PDB file of C-alpha atoms and ligand atoms in Angstrom:
ATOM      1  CA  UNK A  30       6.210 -49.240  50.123  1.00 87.00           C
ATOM      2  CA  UNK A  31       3.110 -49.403  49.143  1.00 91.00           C
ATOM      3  CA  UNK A  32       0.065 -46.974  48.301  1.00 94.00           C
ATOM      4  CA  UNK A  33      -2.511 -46.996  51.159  1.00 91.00           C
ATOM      5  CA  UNK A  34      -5.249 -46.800  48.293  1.00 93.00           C
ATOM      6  CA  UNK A  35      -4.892 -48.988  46.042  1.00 95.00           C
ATOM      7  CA  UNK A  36      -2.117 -50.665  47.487  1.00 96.00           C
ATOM      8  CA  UNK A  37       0.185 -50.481  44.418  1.00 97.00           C
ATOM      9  CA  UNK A  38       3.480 -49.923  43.541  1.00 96.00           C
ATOM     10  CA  UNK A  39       3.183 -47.266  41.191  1.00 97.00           C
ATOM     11  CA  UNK A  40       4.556 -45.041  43.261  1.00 97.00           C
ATOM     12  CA  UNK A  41       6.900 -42.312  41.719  1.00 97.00           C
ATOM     13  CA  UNK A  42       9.206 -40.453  44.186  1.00 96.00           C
ATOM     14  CA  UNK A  43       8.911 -36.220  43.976  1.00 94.00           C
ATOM     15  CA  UNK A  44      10.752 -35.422  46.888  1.00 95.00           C
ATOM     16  CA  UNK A  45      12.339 -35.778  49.962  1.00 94.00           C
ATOM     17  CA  UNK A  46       9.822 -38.458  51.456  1.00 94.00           C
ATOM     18  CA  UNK A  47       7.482 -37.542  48.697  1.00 95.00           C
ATOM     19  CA  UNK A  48       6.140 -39.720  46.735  1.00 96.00           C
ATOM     20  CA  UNK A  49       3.202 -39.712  44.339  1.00 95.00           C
ATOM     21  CA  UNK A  50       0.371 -42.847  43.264  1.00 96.00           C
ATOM     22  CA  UNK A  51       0.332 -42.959  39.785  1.00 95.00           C
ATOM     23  CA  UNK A  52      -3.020 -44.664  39.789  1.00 95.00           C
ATOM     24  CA  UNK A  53      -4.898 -43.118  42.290  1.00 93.00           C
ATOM     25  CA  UNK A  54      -3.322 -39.651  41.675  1.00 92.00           C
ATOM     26  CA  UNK A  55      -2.237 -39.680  45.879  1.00 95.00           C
ATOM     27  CA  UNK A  56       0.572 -38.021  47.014  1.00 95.00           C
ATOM     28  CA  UNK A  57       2.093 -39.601  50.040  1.00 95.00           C
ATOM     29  CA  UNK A  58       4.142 -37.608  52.514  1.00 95.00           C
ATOM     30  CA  UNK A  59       6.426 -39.509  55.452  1.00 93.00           C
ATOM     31  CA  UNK A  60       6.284 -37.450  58.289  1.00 90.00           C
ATOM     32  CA  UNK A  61       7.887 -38.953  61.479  1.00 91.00           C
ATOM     33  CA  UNK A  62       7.119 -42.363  60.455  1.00 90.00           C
ATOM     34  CA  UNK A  63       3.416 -41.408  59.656  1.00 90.00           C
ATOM     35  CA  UNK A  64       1.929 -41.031  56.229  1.00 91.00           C
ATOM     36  CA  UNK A  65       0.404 -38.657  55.184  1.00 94.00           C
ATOM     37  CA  UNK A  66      -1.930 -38.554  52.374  1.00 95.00           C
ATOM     38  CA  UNK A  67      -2.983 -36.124  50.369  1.00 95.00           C
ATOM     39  CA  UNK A  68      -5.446 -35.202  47.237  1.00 94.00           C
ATOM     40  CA  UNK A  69      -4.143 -32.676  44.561  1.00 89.00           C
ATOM     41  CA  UNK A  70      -7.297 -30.811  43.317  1.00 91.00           C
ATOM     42  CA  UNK A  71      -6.907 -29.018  40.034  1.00 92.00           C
ATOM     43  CA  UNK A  72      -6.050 -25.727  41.362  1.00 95.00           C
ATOM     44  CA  UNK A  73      -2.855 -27.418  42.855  1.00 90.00           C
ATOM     45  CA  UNK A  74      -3.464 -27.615  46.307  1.00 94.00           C
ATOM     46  CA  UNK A  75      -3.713 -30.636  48.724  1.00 91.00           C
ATOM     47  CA  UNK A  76      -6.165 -31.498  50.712  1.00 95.00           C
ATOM     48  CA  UNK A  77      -5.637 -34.302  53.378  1.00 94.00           C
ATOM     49  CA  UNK A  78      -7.662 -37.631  53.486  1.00 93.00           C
ATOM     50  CA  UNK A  79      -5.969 -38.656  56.932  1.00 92.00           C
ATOM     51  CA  UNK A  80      -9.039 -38.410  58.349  1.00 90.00           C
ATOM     52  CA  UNK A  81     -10.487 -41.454  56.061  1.00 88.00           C
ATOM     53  CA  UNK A  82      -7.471 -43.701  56.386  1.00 85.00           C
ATOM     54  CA  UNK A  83      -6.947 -43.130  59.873  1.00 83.00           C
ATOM     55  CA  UNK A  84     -10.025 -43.815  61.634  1.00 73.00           C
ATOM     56  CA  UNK A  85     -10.372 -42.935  64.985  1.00 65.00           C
ATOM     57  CA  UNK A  86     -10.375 -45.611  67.909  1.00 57.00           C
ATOM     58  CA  UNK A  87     -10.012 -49.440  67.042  1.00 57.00           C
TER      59      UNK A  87
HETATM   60 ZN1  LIG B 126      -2.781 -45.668  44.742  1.00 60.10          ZN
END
């Protein structure tokens, strides 16, 4: 697995189907076979950037 960012492999695991990108400071969720990804802003919470890796349409 790699990140969808940077694609490294400095990924640390935090949970079940969690894991976290050490270098782009991602956290990357599995959720029926589709990533999510997320930003942690300072106050804790995620926001997703789905919307920028996913584009819509091909
Ligand atoms: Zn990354």
């Amino acid at each position: 697995m790699k990140c969808p960012n940077c694609q490294g492999r400095n990924l640390g695991r935090i949970g079940n189907e969690q894991y976290y990108c050490w270098t782009c400071y991602l956290e990357l969720s599995i959720e029926d076979g589709k990533m999510n990804i997320n930003q942690i802003e300072e106050d804790g919470s995620l926001s997703s950037l789905n919307d920028i890796f996913y584009q819509s349409g091909s």
